[in-house]
Amino acid sequence: MWWMVCKWVLIGPVLRLLARPRVVGVENLPKDGAAILASNHLAMADSFFLPLMVPRRITFLAKNEYFTGKGLKGAFKKWFVSSVGCIPIKRGSASAAQDALAAGVGALEDGRLLGLYPEGTRSPDGRLYKGKTGMARMALETGVPIIPVAMVGTEKFNPPGTTVPRPAKVQVRIGEPLDFSRFEGMSGNRFIERAITDEVMYELMKLSGQAYVDVYAQDVKDGVVVPGEEREAGAA
């Protein structure tokens, strides 16, 4: 119920007024049954616009800190992420990756749409970065398709480091489902999982028009990779 209230009464009308969002390719979404929505990640606003523009409810994996904050701000975050169906995930522990994988697989086995950001973090500069393979492992373990989704313009609506939105047009582009059933039974094969992930990122590059960088975004943020020294592939 609270999801519908957020979408149609509290948050949705404001987003529609400020960004006039459009969705392209909504016919590529299954009317029922499980699927992974693999999205690029330009801004915090992605997690608002994607559920707004997709007719079915989306389940996201969210860091546990969103559920444990203190004060009024912490209470609001907890209420919001709980209302929209987020699953809390603890990060930083030895079992964090396995816990996230198990939570994602569980959501898919329940027939849900699972929203993932394969880059693992927001892009530091608007380019598309190397994807992590957990998404591919989930797809192989459950047999569900992966649907690439490109968020366009959200970094202008919600520039990095800002909290007050700025009027800007936003578009959500939904690509055709990618079927990886040819790799059935090959979960755990790191070469197959990397190949699947790279195929999804290539589709995201085409959908979004972003330049692709073959390093992890978090490594750039942590200074492990110096900006300008990465291998970059241009997008159409």
PDB file of C-alpha atoms in Angstrom:
ATOM      1  CA  MET A   1       0.000   0.000   0.000  1.00  0.00           C
ATOM      2  CA  TRP A   2       2.691   2.510   0.984  1.00  0.00           C
ATOM      3  CA  TRP A   3       4.442   1.850  -2.318  1.00  0.00           C
ATOM      4  CA  MET A   4       1.334   3.036  -4.186  1.00  0.00           C
ATOM      5  CA  VAL A   5       1.032   6.071  -1.909  1.00  0.00           C
ATOM      6  CA  CYS A   6       4.666   7.038  -2.572  1.00  0.00           C
ATOM      7  CA  LYS A   7       4.316   6.499  -6.310  1.00  0.00           C
ATOM      8  CA  TRP A   8       1.033   8.256  -6.934  1.00  0.00           C
ATOM      9  CA  VAL A   9       0.566  10.710  -4.040  1.00  0.00           C
ATOM     10  CA  LEU A  10       3.738  11.707  -2.189  1.00  0.00           C
ATOM     11  CA  ILE A  11       6.770  11.534  -4.488  1.00  0.00           C
ATOM     12  CA  GLY A  12       5.555  10.670  -7.983  1.00  0.00           C
ATOM     13  CA  PRO A  13       3.681  13.926  -8.699  1.00  0.00           C
ATOM     14  CA  VAL A  14       6.705  16.038  -7.699  1.00  0.00           C
ATOM     15  CA  LEU A  15       9.071  14.040  -9.894  1.00  0.00           C
ATOM     16  CA  ARG A  16       6.676  14.226 -12.826  1.00  0.00           C
ATOM     17  CA  LEU A  17       6.354  17.987 -12.432  1.00  0.00           C
ATOM     18  CA  LEU A  18      10.090  18.684 -12.192  1.00  0.00           C
ATOM     19  CA  ALA A  19      11.450  16.163 -14.694  1.00  0.00           C
ATOM     20  CA  ARG A  20       8.593  15.275 -17.051  1.00  0.00           C
ATOM     21  CA  PRO A  21       9.986  11.726 -17.217  1.00  0.00           C
ATOM     22  CA  ARG A  22       9.361   9.492 -20.214  1.00  0.00           C
ATOM     23  CA  VAL A  23       9.738   5.747 -20.549  1.00  0.00           C
ATOM     24  CA  VAL A  24      10.676   3.978 -23.773  1.00  0.00           C
ATOM     25  CA  GLY A  25      10.431   0.201 -24.254  1.00  0.00           C
ATOM     26  CA  VAL A  26       7.993  -0.581 -21.448  1.00  0.00           C
ATOM     27  CA  GLU A  27       6.640  -3.382 -23.648  1.00  0.00           C
ATOM     28  CA  ASN A  28       9.914  -5.241 -22.975  1.00  0.00           C
ATOM     29  CA  LEU A  29       8.912  -5.825 -19.344  1.00  0.00           C
ATOM     30  CA  PRO A  30       7.191  -9.108 -18.491  1.00  0.00           C
ATOM     31  CA  LYS A  31       3.646  -8.652 -17.200  1.00  0.00           C
ATOM     32  CA  ASP A  32       4.374 -11.197 -14.476  1.00  0.00           C
ATOM     33  CA  GLY A  33       7.161 -13.475 -13.334  1.00  0.00           C
ATOM     34  CA  ALA A  34      10.726 -12.786 -12.276  1.00  0.00           C
ATOM     35  CA  ALA A  35      13.370 -10.804 -14.135  1.00  0.00           C
ATOM     36  CA  ILE A  36      16.459  -8.756 -13.344  1.00  0.00           C
ATOM     37  CA  LEU A  37      16.410  -5.075 -14.274  1.00  0.00           C
ATOM     38  CA  ALA A  38      20.067  -4.105 -14.770  1.00  0.00           C
ATOM     39  CA  SER A  39      20.438  -0.322 -14.765  1.00  0.00           C
ATOM     40  CA  ASN A  40      23.264   2.143 -15.155  1.00  0.00           C
ATOM     41  CA  HIS A  41      23.676   4.383 -12.113  1.00  0.00           C
ATOM     42  CA  LEU A  42      24.149   8.123 -12.536  1.00  0.00           C
ATOM     43  CA  ALA A  43      22.449   9.579  -9.461  1.00  0.00           C
ATOM     44  CA  MET A  44      20.537   8.776  -6.302  1.00  0.00           C
ATOM     45  CA  ALA A  45      17.433   9.821  -8.223  1.00  0.00           C
ATOM     46  CA  ASP A  46      17.708   6.642 -10.336  1.00  0.00           C
ATOM     47  CA  SER A  47      16.123   4.704  -7.476  1.00  0.00           C
ATOM     48  CA  PHE A  48      13.128   7.046  -7.572  1.00  0.00           C
ATOM     49  CA  PHE A  49      12.552   7.389 -11.304  1.00  0.00           C
ATOM     50  CA  LEU A  50      12.912   3.707 -12.176  1.00  0.00           C
ATOM     51  CA  PRO A  51      10.105   2.543  -9.828  1.00  0.00           C
ATOM     52  CA  LEU A  52       8.024   5.557 -10.883  1.00  0.00           C
ATOM     53  CA  MET A  53       8.142   4.718 -14.596  1.00  0.00           C
ATOM     54  CA  VAL A  54       7.854   0.920 -14.370  1.00  0.00           C
ATOM     55  CA  PRO A  55       4.282  -0.368 -13.912  1.00  0.00           C
ATOM     56  CA  ARG A  56       5.300  -3.348 -11.757  1.00  0.00           C
ATOM     57  CA  ARG A  57       6.799  -3.080  -8.304  1.00  0.00           C
ATOM     58  CA  ILE A  58      10.591  -3.400  -8.204  1.00  0.00           C
ATOM     59  CA  THR A  59      12.609  -4.910  -5.365  1.00  0.00           C
ATOM     60  CA  PHE A  60      16.026  -3.373  -4.703  1.00  0.00           C
ATOM     61  CA  LEU A  61      18.892  -4.546  -2.517  1.00  0.00           C
ATOM     62  CA  ALA A  62      19.728  -1.640  -0.196  1.00  0.00           C
ATOM     63  CA  LYS A  63      22.576  -1.160   2.263  1.00  0.00           C
ATOM     64  CA  ASN A  64      21.604  -1.908   5.840  1.00  0.00           C
ATOM     65  CA  GLU A  65      22.480   1.635   6.968  1.00  0.00           C
ATOM     66  CA  TYR A  66      19.270   2.887   5.334  1.00  0.00           C
ATOM     67  CA  PHE A  67      17.308   0.800   7.848  1.00  0.00           C
ATOM     68  CA  THR A  68      19.249   1.751  10.979  1.00  0.00           C
ATOM     69  CA  GLY A  69      19.654   5.542  10.828  1.00  0.00           C
ATOM     70  CA  LYS A  70      18.775   7.683  13.831  1.00  0.00           C
ATOM     71  CA  GLY A  71      16.659  10.786  14.200  1.00  0.00           C
ATOM     72  CA  LEU A  72      13.999  12.148  11.875  1.00  0.00           C
ATOM     73  CA  LYS A  73      16.138  11.700   8.757  1.00  0.00           C
ATOM     74  CA  GLY A  74      16.950   8.108   9.697  1.00  0.00           C
ATOM     75  CA  ALA A  75      13.305   7.342  10.389  1.00  0.00           C
ATOM     76  CA  PHE A  76      12.272   8.753   7.022  1.00  0.00           C
ATOM     77  CA  LYS A  77      14.890   6.677   5.175  1.00  0.00           C
ATOM     78  CA  LYS A  78      13.796   3.524   6.988  1.00  0.00           C
ATOM     79  CA  TRP A  79      10.142   4.209   6.225  1.00  0.00           C
ATOM     80  CA  PHE A  80      10.837   4.927   2.571  1.00  0.00           C
ATOM     81  CA  VAL A  81      13.079   1.947   1.774  1.00  0.00           C
ATOM     82  CA  SER A  82      10.737  -0.366   3.652  1.00  0.00           C
ATOM     83  CA  SER A  83       7.711   1.049   1.843  1.00  0.00           C
ATOM     84  CA  VAL A  84       9.160   0.516  -1.634  1.00  0.00           C
ATOM     85  CA  GLY A  85      10.191  -3.066  -0.856  1.00  0.00           C
ATOM     86  CA  CYS A  86      13.961  -2.803  -0.408  1.00  0.00           C
ATOM     87  CA  ILE A  87      15.847  -5.724   1.126  1.00  0.00           C
ATOM     88  CA  PRO A  88      18.545  -4.745   3.667  1.00  0.00           C
ATOM     89  CA  ILE A  89      22.077  -5.956   2.937  1.00  0.00           C
ATOM     90  CA  LYS A  90      25.055  -5.601   5.269  1.00  0.00           C
ATOM     91  CA  ARG A  91      28.192  -4.467   3.466  1.00  0.00           C
ATOM     92  CA  GLY A  92      31.798  -4.895   4.499  1.00  0.00           C
ATOM     93  CA  SER A  93      31.544  -8.297   6.170  1.00  0.00           C
ATOM     94  CA  ALA A  94      33.176 -11.436   4.818  1.00  0.00           C
ATOM     95  CA  SER A  95      29.779 -12.896   3.956  1.00  0.00           C
ATOM     96  CA  ALA A  96      28.260  -9.688   2.523  1.00  0.00           C
ATOM     97  CA  ALA A  97      28.522 -10.721  -1.124  1.00  0.00           C
ATOM     98  CA  GLN A  98      27.026 -14.135  -0.418  1.00  0.00           C
ATOM     99  CA  ASP A  99      24.221 -12.593   1.640  1.00  0.00           C
ATOM    100  CA  ALA A 100      23.393 -10.187  -1.205  1.00  0.00           C
ATOM    101  CA  LEU A 101      23.418 -13.048  -3.693  1.00  0.00           C
ATOM    102  CA  ALA A 102      21.096 -15.142  -1.518  1.00  0.00           C
ATOM    103  CA  ALA A 103      18.708 -12.218  -1.008  1.00  0.00           C
ATOM    104  CA  GLY A 104      18.577 -11.515  -4.736  1.00  0.00           C
ATOM    105  CA  VAL A 105      17.993 -15.158  -5.622  1.00  0.00           C
ATOM    106  CA  GLY A 106      15.246 -15.358  -3.002  1.00  0.00           C
ATOM    107  CA  ALA A 107      13.456 -12.336  -4.472  1.00  0.00           C
ATOM    108  CA  LEU A 108      13.644 -13.818  -7.964  1.00  0.00           C
ATOM    109  CA  GLU A 109      12.362 -17.183  -6.777  1.00  0.00           C
ATOM    110  CA  ASP A 110       9.379 -15.297  -5.349  1.00  0.00           C
ATOM    111  CA  GLY A 111       8.626 -14.034  -8.865  1.00  0.00           C
ATOM    112  CA  ARG A 112       9.687 -10.426  -8.303  1.00  0.00           C
ATOM    113  CA  LEU A 113      11.357  -7.848 -10.521  1.00  0.00           C
ATOM    114  CA  LEU A 114      14.801  -7.302  -9.007  1.00  0.00           C
ATOM    115  CA  GLY A 115      16.482  -3.955  -9.664  1.00  0.00           C
ATOM    116  CA  LEU A 116      20.282  -4.010  -9.709  1.00  0.00           C
ATOM    117  CA  TYR A 117      23.062  -1.559 -10.476  1.00  0.00           C
ATOM    118  CA  PRO A 118      25.810  -3.822 -11.854  1.00  0.00           C
ATOM    119  CA  GLU A 119      28.418  -1.045 -11.590  1.00  0.00           C
ATOM    120  CA  GLY A 120      28.040  -1.365  -7.825  1.00  0.00           C
ATOM    121  CA  THR A 121      28.086   2.383  -7.181  1.00  0.00           C
ATOM    122  CA  ARG A 122      27.171   5.632  -8.895  1.00  0.00           C
ATOM    123  CA  SER A 123      29.328   6.709 -11.808  1.00  0.00           C
ATOM    124  CA  PRO A 124      31.900   9.287 -10.651  1.00  0.00           C
ATOM    125  CA  ASP A 125      31.880  11.172 -13.970  1.00  0.00           C
ATOM    126  CA  GLY A 126      28.888  10.153 -16.065  1.00  0.00           C
ATOM    127  CA  ARG A 127      30.608   7.315 -17.907  1.00  0.00           C
ATOM    128  CA  LEU A 128      29.584   3.665 -17.756  1.00  0.00           C
ATOM    129  CA  TYR A 129      31.898   1.422 -15.738  1.00  0.00           C
ATOM    130  CA  LYS A 130      32.700  -2.278 -15.577  1.00  0.00           C
ATOM    131  CA  GLY A 131      29.926  -4.445 -14.154  1.00  0.00           C
ATOM    132  CA  LYS A 132      30.205  -6.850 -11.253  1.00  0.00           C
ATOM    133  CA  THR A 133      29.294 -10.472 -11.882  1.00  0.00           C
ATOM    134  CA  GLY A 134      26.822 -11.066  -9.034  1.00  0.00           C
ATOM    135  CA  MET A 135      24.007 -10.170 -11.421  1.00  0.00           C
ATOM    136  CA  ALA A 136      25.092 -12.952 -13.801  1.00  0.00           C
ATOM    137  CA  ARG A 137      25.298 -15.472 -10.941  1.00  0.00           C
ATOM    138  CA  MET A 138      21.709 -14.661  -9.928  1.00  0.00           C
ATOM    139  CA  ALA A 139      20.482 -15.051 -13.501  1.00  0.00           C
ATOM    140  CA  LEU A 140      22.228 -18.393 -13.896  1.00  0.00           C
ATOM    141  CA  GLU A 141      20.946 -19.755 -10.583  1.00  0.00           C
ATOM    142  CA  THR A 142      17.335 -18.797 -11.282  1.00  0.00           C
ATOM    143  CA  GLY A 143      17.112 -18.934 -15.080  1.00  0.00           C
ATOM    144  CA  VAL A 144      15.509 -15.482 -15.315  1.00  0.00           C
ATOM    145  CA  PRO A 145      16.215 -12.971 -18.119  1.00  0.00           C
ATOM    146  CA  ILE A 146      18.222  -9.798 -17.603  1.00  0.00           C
ATOM    147  CA  ILE A 147      16.616  -6.626 -18.931  1.00  0.00           C
ATOM    148  CA  PRO A 148      19.000  -3.672 -19.505  1.00  0.00           C
ATOM    149  CA  VAL A 149      17.625  -0.298 -18.399  1.00  0.00           C
ATOM    150  CA  ALA A 150      19.289   3.039 -19.184  1.00  0.00           C
ATOM    151  CA  MET A 151      18.629   6.074 -17.012  1.00  0.00           C
ATOM    152  CA  VAL A 152      19.198   9.273 -18.980  1.00  0.00           C
ATOM    153  CA  GLY A 153      19.310  12.765 -17.481  1.00  0.00           C
ATOM    154  CA  THR A 154      19.101  11.863 -13.808  1.00  0.00           C
ATOM    155  CA  GLU A 155      22.594  13.267 -13.178  1.00  0.00           C
ATOM    156  CA  LYS A 156      21.283  16.671 -14.296  1.00  0.00           C
ATOM    157  CA  PHE A 157      18.189  16.389 -12.124  1.00  0.00           C
ATOM    158  CA  ASN A 158      20.243  15.272  -9.123  1.00  0.00           C
ATOM    159  CA  PRO A 159      23.921  16.241  -9.675  1.00  0.00           C
ATOM    160  CA  PRO A 160      26.463  14.387  -7.511  1.00  0.00           C
ATOM    161  CA  GLY A 161      26.770  15.964  -4.077  1.00  0.00           C
ATOM    162  CA  THR A 162      23.423  17.778  -4.221  1.00  0.00           C
ATOM    163  CA  THR A 163      20.222  17.128  -2.306  1.00  0.00           C
ATOM    164  CA  VAL A 164      17.906  19.694  -3.910  1.00  0.00           C
ATOM    165  CA  PRO A 165      16.637  18.519  -7.315  1.00  0.00           C
ATOM    166  CA  ARG A 166      16.969  20.695 -10.408  1.00  0.00           C
ATOM    167  CA  PRO A 167      14.390  20.702 -13.202  1.00  0.00           C
ATOM    168  CA  ALA A 168      15.706  18.487 -16.010  1.00  0.00           C
ATOM    169  CA  LYS A 169      14.167  16.051 -18.452  1.00  0.00           C
ATOM    170  CA  VAL A 170      14.608  12.390 -17.529  1.00  0.00           C
ATOM    171  CA  GLN A 171      14.137   9.360 -19.737  1.00  0.00           C
ATOM    172  CA  VAL A 172      14.054   5.661 -18.853  1.00  0.00           C
ATOM    173  CA  ARG A 173      15.004   3.374 -21.743  1.00  0.00           C
ATOM    174  CA  ILE A 174      14.146  -0.302 -21.336  1.00  0.00           C
ATOM    175  CA  GLY A 175      15.955  -2.722 -23.633  1.00  0.00           C
ATOM    176  CA  GLU A 176      14.954  -6.151 -24.854  1.00  0.00           C
ATOM    177  CA  PRO A 177      15.305  -9.069 -22.407  1.00  0.00           C
ATOM    178  CA  LEU A 178      18.574 -10.977 -22.624  1.00  0.00           C
ATOM    179  CA  ASP A 179      18.175 -14.747 -22.375  1.00  0.00           C
ATOM    180  CA  PHE A 180      21.140 -16.682 -20.992  1.00  0.00           C
ATOM    181  CA  SER A 181      19.506 -20.099 -20.804  1.00  0.00           C
ATOM    182  CA  ARG A 182      22.257 -21.403 -23.107  1.00  0.00           C
ATOM    183  CA  PHE A 183      24.525 -21.282 -20.055  1.00  0.00           C
ATOM    184  CA  GLU A 184      22.201 -23.338 -17.848  1.00  0.00           C
ATOM    185  CA  GLY A 185      24.082 -25.237 -15.162  1.00  0.00           C
ATOM    186  CA  MET A 186      27.200 -23.069 -15.449  1.00  0.00           C
ATOM    187  CA  SER A 187      26.669 -20.924 -12.375  1.00  0.00           C
ATOM    188  CA  GLY A 188      29.993 -20.433 -10.603  1.00  0.00           C
ATOM    189  CA  ASN A 189      32.027 -20.432 -13.819  1.00  0.00           C
ATOM    190  CA  ARG A 190      33.750 -17.067 -13.566  1.00  0.00           C
ATOM    191  CA  PHE A 191      34.460 -16.867 -17.296  1.00  0.00           C
ATOM    192  CA  ILE A 192      30.805 -17.402 -18.188  1.00  0.00           C
ATOM    193  CA  GLU A 193      29.662 -14.947 -15.533  1.00  0.00           C
ATOM    194  CA  ARG A 194      32.094 -12.332 -16.832  1.00  0.00           C
ATOM    195  CA  ALA A 195      30.928 -12.892 -20.419  1.00  0.00           C
ATOM    196  CA  ILE A 196      27.285 -12.443 -19.397  1.00  0.00           C
ATOM    197  CA  THR A 197      28.076  -9.315 -17.411  1.00  0.00           C
ATOM    198  CA  ASP A 198      30.053  -7.780 -20.267  1.00  0.00           C
ATOM    199  CA  GLU A 199      27.204  -8.487 -22.690  1.00  0.00           C
ATOM    200  CA  VAL A 200      24.764  -6.687 -20.403  1.00  0.00           C
ATOM    201  CA  MET A 201      27.122  -3.712 -20.022  1.00  0.00           C
ATOM    202  CA  TYR A 202      27.512  -3.507 -23.791  1.00  0.00           C
ATOM    203  CA  GLU A 203      23.734  -3.298 -24.165  1.00  0.00           C
ATOM    204  CA  LEU A 204      23.633  -0.612 -21.478  1.00  0.00           C
ATOM    205  CA  MET A 205      26.304   1.345 -23.334  1.00  0.00           C
ATOM    206  CA  LYS A 206      24.210   1.268 -26.513  1.00  0.00           C
ATOM    207  CA  LEU A 207      20.999   2.190 -24.705  1.00  0.00           C
ATOM    208  CA  SER A 208      22.449   5.039 -22.640  1.00  0.00           C
ATOM    209  CA  GLY A 209      24.925   6.517 -25.126  1.00  0.00           C
ATOM    210  CA  GLN A 210      27.575   6.606 -22.399  1.00  0.00           C
ATOM    211  CA  ALA A 211      31.255   5.984 -23.002  1.00  0.00           C
ATOM    212  CA  TYR A 212      32.355   2.707 -21.430  1.00  0.00           C
ATOM    213  CA  VAL A 213      35.385   2.386 -19.149  1.00  0.00           C
ATOM    214  CA  ASP A 214      36.766  -1.097 -18.458  1.00  0.00           C
ATOM    215  CA  VAL A 215      37.542  -0.565 -14.771  1.00  0.00           C
ATOM    216  CA  TYR A 216      35.370  -0.601 -11.655  1.00  0.00           C
ATOM    217  CA  ALA A 217      33.821   2.732 -10.671  1.00  0.00           C
ATOM    218  CA  GLN A 218      34.708   2.172  -7.019  1.00  0.00           C
ATOM    219  CA  ASP A 219      38.393   1.847  -7.927  1.00  0.00           C
ATOM    220  CA  VAL A 220      38.254   5.298  -9.506  1.00  0.00           C
ATOM    221  CA  LYS A 221      36.515   6.725  -6.449  1.00  0.00           C
ATOM    222  CA  ASP A 222      39.106   5.120  -4.146  1.00  0.00           C
ATOM    223  CA  GLY A 223      42.014   6.414  -6.221  1.00  0.00           C
ATOM    224  CA  VAL A 224      43.177   2.913  -7.187  1.00  0.00           C
ATOM    225  CA  VAL A 225      42.798   3.928 -10.827  1.00  0.00           C
ATOM    226  CA  VAL A 226      43.792   7.420 -11.922  1.00  0.00           C
ATOM    227  CA  PRO A 227      41.184   9.110 -14.147  1.00  0.00           C
ATOM    228  CA  GLY A 228      42.505   9.382 -17.703  1.00  0.00           C
ATOM    229  CA  GLU A 229      44.521   6.178 -17.527  1.00  0.00           C
ATOM    230  CA  GLU A 230      41.599   3.823 -18.122  1.00  0.00           C
ATOM    231  CA  ARG A 231      40.712   2.128 -21.368  1.00  0.00           C
ATOM    232  CA  GLU A 232      37.623   3.786 -22.769  1.00  0.00           C
ATOM    233  CA  ALA A 233      35.296   2.694 -25.555  1.00  0.00           C
ATOM    234  CA  GLY A 234      33.109   5.304 -27.220  1.00  0.00           C
ATOM    235  CA  ALA A 235      29.377   4.792 -27.508  1.00  0.00           C
ATOM    236  CA  ALA A 236      27.087   5.779 -30.316  1.00  0.00           C
TER     237      ALA A 236
END
